[in-house]
JSON list of C-alpha atoms in Angstrom, two decimals:
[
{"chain": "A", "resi": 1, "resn": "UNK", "atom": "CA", "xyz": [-49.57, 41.77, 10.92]},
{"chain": "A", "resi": 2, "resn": "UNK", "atom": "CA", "xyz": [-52.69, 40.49, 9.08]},
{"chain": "A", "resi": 3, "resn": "UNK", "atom": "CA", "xyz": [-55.60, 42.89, 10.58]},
{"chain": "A", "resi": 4, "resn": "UNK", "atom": "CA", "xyz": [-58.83, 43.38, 9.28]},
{"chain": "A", "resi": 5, "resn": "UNK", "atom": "CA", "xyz": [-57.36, 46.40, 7.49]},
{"chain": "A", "resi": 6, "resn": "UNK", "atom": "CA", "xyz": [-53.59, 44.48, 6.10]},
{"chain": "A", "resi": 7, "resn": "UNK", "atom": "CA", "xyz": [-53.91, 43.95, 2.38]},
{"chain": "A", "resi": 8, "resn": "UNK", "atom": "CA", "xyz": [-53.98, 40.52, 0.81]},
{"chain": "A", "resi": 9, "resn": "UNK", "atom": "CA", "xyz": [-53.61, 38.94, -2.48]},
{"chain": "A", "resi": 10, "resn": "UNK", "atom": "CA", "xyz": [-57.82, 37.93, -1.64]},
{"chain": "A", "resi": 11, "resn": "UNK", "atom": "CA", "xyz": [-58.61, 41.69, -1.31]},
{"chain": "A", "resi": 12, "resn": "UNK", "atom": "CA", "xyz": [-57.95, 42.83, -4.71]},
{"chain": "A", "resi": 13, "resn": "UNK", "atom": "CA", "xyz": [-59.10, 46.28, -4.31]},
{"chain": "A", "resi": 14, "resn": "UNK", "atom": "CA", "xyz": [-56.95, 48.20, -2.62]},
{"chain": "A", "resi": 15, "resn": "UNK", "atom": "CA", "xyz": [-58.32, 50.93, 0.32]},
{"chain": "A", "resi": 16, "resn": "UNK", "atom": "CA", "xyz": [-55.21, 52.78, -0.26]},
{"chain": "A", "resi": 17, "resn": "UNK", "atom": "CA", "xyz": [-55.83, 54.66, -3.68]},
{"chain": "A", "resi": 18, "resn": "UNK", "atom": "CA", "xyz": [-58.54, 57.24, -4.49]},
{"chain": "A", "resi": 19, "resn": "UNK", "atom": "CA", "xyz": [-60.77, 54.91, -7.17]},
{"chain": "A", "resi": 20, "resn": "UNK", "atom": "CA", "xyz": [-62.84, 56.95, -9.97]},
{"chain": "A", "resi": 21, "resn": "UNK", "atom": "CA", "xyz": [-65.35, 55.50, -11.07]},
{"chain": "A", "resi": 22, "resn": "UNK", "atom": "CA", "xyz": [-66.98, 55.21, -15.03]},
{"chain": "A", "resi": 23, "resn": "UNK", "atom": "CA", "xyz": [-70.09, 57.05, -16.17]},
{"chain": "A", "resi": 24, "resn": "UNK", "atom": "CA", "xyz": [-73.13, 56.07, -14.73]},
{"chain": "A", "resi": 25, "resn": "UNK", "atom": "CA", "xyz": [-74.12, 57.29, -18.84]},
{"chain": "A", "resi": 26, "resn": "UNK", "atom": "CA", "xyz": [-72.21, 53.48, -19.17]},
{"chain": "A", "resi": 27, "resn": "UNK", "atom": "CA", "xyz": [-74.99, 51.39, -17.97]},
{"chain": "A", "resi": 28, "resn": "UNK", "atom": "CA", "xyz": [-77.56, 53.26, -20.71]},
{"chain": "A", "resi": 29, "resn": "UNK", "atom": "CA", "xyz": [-75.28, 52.38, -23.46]},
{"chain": "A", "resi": 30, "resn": "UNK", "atom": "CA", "xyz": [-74.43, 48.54, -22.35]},
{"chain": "A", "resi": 31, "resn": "UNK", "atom": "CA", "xyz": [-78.54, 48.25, -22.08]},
{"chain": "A", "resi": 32, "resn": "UNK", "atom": "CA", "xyz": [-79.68, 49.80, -25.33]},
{"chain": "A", "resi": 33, "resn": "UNK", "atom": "CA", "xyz": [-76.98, 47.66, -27.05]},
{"chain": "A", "resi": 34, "resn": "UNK", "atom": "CA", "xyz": [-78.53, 44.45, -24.78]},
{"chain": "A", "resi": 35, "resn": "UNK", "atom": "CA", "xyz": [-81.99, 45.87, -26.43]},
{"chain": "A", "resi": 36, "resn": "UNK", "atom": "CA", "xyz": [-80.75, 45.81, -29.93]},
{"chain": "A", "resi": 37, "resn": "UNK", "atom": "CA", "xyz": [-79.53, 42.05, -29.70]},
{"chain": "A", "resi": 38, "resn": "UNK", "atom": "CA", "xyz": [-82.74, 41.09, -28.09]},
{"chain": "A", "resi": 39, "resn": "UNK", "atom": "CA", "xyz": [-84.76, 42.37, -30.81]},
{"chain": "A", "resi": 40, "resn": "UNK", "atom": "CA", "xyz": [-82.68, 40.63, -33.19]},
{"chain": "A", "resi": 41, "resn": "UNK", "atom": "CA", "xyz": [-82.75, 37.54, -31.20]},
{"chain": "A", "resi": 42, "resn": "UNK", "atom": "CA", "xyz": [-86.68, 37.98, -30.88]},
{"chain": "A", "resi": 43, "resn": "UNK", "atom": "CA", "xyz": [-87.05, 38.66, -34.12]},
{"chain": "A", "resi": 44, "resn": "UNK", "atom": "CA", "xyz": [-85.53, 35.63, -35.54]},
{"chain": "A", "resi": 45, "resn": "UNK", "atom": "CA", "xyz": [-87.07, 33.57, -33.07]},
{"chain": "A", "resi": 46, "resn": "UNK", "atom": "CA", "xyz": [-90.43, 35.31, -34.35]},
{"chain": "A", "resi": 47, "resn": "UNK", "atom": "CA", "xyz": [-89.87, 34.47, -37.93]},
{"chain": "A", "resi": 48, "resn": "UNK", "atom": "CA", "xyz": [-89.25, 30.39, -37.11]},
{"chain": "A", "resi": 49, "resn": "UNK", "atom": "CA", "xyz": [-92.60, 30.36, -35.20]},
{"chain": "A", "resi": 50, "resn": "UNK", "atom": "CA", "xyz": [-94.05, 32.25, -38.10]},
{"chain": "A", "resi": 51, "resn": "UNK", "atom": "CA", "xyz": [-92.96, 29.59, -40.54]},
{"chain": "A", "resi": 52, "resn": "UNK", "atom": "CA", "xyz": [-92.86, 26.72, -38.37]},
{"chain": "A", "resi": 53, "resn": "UNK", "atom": "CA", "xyz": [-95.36, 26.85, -35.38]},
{"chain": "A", "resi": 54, "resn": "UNK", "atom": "CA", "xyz": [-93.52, 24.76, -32.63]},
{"chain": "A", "resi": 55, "resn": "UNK", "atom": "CA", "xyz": [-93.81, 25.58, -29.01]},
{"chain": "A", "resi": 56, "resn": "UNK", "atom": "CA", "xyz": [-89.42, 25.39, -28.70]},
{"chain": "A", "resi": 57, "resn": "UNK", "atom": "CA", "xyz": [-90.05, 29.01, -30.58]},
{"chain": "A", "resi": 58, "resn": "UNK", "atom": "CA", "xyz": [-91.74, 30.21, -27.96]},
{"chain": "A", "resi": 59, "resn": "UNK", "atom": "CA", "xyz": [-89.56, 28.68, -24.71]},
{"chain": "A", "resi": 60, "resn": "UNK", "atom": "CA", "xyz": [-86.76, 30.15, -26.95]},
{"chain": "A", "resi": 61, "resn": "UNK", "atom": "CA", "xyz": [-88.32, 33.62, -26.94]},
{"chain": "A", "resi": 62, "resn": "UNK", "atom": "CA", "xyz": [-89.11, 33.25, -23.15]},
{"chain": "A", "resi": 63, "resn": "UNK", "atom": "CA", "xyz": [-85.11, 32.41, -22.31]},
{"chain": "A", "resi": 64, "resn": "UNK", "atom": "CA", "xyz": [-83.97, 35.43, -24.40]},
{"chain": "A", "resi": 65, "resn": "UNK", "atom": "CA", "xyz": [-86.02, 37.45, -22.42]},
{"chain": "A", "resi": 66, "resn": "UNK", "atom": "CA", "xyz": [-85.33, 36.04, -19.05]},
{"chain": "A", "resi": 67, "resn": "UNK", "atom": "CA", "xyz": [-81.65, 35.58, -19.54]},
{"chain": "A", "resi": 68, "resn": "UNK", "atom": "CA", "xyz": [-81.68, 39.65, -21.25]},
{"chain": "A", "resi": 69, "resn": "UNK", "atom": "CA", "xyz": [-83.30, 40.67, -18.08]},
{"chain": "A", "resi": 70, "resn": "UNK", "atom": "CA", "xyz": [-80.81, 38.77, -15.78]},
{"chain": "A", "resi": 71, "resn": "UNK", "atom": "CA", "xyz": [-77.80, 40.32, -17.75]},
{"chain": "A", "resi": 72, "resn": "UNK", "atom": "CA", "xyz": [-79.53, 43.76, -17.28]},
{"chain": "A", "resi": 73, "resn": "UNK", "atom": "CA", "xyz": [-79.63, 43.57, -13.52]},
{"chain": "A", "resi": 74, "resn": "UNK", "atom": "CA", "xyz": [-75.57, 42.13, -13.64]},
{"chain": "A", "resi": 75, "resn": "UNK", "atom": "CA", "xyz": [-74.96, 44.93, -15.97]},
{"chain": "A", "resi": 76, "resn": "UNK", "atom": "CA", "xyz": [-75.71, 47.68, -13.30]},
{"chain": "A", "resi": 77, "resn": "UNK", "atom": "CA", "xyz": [-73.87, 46.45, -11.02]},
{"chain": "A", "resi": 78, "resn": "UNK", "atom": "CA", "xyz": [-70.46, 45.61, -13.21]},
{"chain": "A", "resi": 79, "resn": "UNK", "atom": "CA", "xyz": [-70.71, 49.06, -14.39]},
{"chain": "A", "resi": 80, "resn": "UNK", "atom": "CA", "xyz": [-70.32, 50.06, -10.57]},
{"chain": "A", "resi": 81, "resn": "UNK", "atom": "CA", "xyz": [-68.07, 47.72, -10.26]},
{"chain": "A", "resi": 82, "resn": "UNK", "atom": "CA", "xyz": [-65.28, 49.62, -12.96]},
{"chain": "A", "resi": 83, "resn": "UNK", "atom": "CA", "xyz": [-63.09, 52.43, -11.72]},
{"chain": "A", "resi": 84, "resn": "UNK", "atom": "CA", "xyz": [-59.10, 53.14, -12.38]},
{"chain": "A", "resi": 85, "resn": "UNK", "atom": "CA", "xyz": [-56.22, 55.20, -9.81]},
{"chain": "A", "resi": 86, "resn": "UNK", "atom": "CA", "xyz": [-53.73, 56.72, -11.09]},
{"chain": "A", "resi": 87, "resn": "UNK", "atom": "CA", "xyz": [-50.44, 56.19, -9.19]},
{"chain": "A", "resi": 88, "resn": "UNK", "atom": "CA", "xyz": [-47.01, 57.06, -9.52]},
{"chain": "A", "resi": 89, "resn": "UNK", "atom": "CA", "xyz": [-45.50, 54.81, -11.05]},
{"chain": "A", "resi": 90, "resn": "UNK", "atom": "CA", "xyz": [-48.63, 52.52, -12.42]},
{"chain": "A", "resi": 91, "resn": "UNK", "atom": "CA", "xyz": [-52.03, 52.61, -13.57]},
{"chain": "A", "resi": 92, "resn": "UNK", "atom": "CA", "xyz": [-54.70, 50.33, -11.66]},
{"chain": "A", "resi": 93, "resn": "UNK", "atom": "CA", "xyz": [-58.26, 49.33, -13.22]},
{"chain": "A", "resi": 94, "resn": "UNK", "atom": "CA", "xyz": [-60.45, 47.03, -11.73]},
{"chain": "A", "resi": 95, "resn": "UNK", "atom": "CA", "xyz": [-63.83, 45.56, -12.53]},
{"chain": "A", "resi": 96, "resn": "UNK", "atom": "CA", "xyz": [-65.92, 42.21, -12.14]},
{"chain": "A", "resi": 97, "resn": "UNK", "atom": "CA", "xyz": [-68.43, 40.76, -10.13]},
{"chain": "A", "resi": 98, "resn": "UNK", "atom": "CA", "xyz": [-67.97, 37.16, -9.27]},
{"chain": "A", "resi": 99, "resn": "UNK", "atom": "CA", "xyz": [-64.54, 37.05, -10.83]},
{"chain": "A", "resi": 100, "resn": "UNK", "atom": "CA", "xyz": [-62.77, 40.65, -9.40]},
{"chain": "A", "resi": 101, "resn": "UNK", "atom": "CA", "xyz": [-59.91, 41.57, -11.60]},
{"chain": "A", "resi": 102, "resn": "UNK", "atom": "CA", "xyz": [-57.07, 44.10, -10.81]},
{"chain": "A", "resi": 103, "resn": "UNK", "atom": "CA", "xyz": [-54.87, 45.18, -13.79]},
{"chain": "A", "resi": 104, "resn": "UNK", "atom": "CA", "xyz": [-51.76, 46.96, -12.91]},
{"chain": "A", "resi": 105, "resn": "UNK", "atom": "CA", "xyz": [-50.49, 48.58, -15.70]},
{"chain": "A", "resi": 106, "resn": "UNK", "atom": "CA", "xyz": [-46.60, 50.36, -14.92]},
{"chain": "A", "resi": 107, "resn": "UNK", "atom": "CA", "xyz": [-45.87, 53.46, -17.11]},
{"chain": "A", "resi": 108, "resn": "UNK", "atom": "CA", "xyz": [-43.11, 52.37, -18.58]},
{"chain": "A", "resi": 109, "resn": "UNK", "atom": "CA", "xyz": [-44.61, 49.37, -20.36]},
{"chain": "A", "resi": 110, "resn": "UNK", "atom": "CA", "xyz": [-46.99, 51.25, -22.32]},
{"chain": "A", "resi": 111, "resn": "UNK", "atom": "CA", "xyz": [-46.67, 51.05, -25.98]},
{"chain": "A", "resi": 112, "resn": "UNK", "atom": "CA", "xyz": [-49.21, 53.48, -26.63]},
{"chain": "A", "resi": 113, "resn": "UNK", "atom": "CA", "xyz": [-52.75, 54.53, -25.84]},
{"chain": "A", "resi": 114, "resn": "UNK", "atom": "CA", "xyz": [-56.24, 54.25, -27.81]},
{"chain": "A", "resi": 115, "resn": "UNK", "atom": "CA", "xyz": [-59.34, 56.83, -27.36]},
{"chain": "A", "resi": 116, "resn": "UNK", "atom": "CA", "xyz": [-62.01, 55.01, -29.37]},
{"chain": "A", "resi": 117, "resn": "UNK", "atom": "CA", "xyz": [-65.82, 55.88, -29.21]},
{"chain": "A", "resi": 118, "resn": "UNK", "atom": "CA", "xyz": [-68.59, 53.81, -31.20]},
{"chain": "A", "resi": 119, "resn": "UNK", "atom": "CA", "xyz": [-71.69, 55.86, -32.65]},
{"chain": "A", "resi": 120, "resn": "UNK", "atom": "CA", "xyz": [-73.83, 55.10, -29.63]},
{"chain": "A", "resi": 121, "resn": "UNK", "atom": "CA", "xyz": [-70.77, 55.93, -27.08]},
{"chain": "A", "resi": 122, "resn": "UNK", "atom": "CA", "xyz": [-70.36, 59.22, -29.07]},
{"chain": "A", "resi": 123, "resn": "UNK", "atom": "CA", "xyz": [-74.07, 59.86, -28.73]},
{"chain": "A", "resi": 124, "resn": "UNK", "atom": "CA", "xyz": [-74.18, 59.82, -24.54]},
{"chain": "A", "resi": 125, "resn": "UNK", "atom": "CA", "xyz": [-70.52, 61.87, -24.54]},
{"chain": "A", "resi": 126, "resn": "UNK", "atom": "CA", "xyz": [-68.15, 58.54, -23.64]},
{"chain": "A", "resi": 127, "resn": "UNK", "atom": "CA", "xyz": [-65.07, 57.13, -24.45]},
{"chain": "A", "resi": 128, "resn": "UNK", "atom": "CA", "xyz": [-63.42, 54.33, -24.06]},
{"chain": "A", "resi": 129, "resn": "UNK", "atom": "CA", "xyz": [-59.31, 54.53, -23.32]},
{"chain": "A", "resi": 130, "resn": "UNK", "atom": "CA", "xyz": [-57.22, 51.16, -24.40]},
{"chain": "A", "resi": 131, "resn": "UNK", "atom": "CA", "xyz": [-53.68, 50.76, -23.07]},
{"chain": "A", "resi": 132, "resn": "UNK", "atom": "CA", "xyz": [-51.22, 48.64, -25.01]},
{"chain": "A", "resi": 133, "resn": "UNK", "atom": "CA", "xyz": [-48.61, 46.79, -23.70]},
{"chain": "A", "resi": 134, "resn": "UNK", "atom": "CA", "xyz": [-45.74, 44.25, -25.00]},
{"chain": "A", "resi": 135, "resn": "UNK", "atom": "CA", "xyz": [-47.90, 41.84, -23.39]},
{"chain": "A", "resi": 136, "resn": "UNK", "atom": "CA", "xyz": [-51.34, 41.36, -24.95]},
{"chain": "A", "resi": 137, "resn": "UNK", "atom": "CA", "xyz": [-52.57, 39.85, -21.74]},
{"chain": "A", "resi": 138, "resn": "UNK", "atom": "CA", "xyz": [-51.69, 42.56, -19.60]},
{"chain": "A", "resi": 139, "resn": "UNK", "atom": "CA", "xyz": [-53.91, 45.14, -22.02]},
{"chain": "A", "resi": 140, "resn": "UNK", "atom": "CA", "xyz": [-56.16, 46.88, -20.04]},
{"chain": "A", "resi": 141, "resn": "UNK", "atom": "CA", "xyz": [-59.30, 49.64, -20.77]},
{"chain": "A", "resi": 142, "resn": "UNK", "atom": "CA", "xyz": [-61.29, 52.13, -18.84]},
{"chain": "A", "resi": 143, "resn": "UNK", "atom": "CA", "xyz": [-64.44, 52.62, -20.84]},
{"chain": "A", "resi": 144, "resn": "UNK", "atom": "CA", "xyz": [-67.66, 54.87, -20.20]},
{"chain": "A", "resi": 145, "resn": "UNK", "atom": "CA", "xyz": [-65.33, 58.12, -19.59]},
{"chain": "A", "resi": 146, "resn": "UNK", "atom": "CA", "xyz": [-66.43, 61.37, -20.69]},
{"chain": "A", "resi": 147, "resn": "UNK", "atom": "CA", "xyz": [-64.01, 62.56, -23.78]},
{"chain": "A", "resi": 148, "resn": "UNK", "atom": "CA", "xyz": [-62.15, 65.52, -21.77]},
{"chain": "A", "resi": 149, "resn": "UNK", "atom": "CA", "xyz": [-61.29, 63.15, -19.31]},
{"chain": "A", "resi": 150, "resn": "UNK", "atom": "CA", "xyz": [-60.82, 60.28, -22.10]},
{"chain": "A", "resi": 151, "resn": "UNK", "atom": "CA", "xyz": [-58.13, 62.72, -23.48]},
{"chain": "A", "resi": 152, "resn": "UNK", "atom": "CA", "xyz": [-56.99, 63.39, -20.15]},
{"chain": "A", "resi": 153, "resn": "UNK", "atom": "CA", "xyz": [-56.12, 60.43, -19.32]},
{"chain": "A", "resi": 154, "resn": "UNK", "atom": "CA", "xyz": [-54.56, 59.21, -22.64]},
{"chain": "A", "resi": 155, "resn": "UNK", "atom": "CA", "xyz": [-52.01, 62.45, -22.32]},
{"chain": "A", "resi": 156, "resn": "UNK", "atom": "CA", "xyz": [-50.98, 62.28, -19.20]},
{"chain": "A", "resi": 157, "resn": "UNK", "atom": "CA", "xyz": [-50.54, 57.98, -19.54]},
{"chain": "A", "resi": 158, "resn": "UNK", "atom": "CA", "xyz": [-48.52, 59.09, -22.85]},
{"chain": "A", "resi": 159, "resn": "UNK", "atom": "CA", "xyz": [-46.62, 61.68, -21.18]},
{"chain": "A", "resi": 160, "resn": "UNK", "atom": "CA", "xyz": [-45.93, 59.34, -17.99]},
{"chain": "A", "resi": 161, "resn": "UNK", "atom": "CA", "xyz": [-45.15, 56.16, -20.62]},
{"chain": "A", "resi": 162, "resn": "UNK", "atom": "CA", "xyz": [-42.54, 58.42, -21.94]},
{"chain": "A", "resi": 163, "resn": "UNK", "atom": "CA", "xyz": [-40.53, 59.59, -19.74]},
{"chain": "A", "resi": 164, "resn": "UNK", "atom": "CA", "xyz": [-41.03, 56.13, -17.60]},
{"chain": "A", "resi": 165, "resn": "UNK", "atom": "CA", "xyz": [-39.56, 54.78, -20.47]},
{"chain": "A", "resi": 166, "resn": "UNK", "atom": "CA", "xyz": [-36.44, 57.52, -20.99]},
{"chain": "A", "resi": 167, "resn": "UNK", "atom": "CA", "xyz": [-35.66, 56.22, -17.68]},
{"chain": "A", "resi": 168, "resn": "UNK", "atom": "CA", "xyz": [-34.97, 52.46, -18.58]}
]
């Protein structure tokens, strides 16, 4: 049966789970850390022209801006574009844009869970929650989570991992 509504290995996120989606507090953070670089970027770029007047300083200083402002406007949407389920037996996280990816991660092959949260995370009330596996390529994280539900998550993957794993 391959309806308009039949899943396919093309349609990688799935209409039958309940998706929950990352802070919208995300996209704040990802842009004032784009800010930061720019200024540093800008700044350098500032200093050659000071010291060497050459119009490449300036084109340089244009395509920082124009390429910070084009990763400001993907950054939006990718943040919309994050969200997790939690099943029964598995975890599912997806994100991307032009290149969607779908991480299934099953309970059992959890080696443990990471909160972390960087100064300017901490300061708009995220986290970000890491899950380890035997397989480094089949890591996955959830990041721009507020911390109860950072911790929430992270216990209840733990508790899941573990008995998942009593079960092998």
């Amino acid at each position: 049966m391959t309806g308009p509504s039949a899943p396919d290995a093309l349609t990688p996120w799935p209409d039958t789970v309940d998706w929950r989606p990352v802070s919208p507090k995300l996209i704040t953070v990802e842009l004032i850390a784009r800010v930061v670089w720019v200024v540093v970027f800008l700044a350098g770029l500032g200093i050659g022209w000071f010291f060497a007047p050459h119009w490449a300083w300036g084109a340089g200083m244009a395509a920082v801006l124009v390429y910070a402002i084009w990763r400001s406007i993907v950054t939006v949407r990718a943040v919309h574009a994050w969200g997790y389920a939690e099943r029964d037996q598995d975890l599912l996280v997806r994100h991307g844009l032009l290149i969607r990816r779908l991480s299934i991660v099953p309970y059992a092959r959890m080696q443990f869970v990471d909160v972390t949260a960087g100064p300017l995370e901490r300061a708009f009330g995220l986290a970000t929650v890491q899950l380890h596996t035997a397989s480094a390529a089949s890591d996955a994280r959830v990041p721009g989570l507020p911390p109860a539900e950072a911790s929430r998550l992270r216990d209840r993957l733990t508790a899941l991992g573990e008995d998942r794993a009593e079960g092998l």
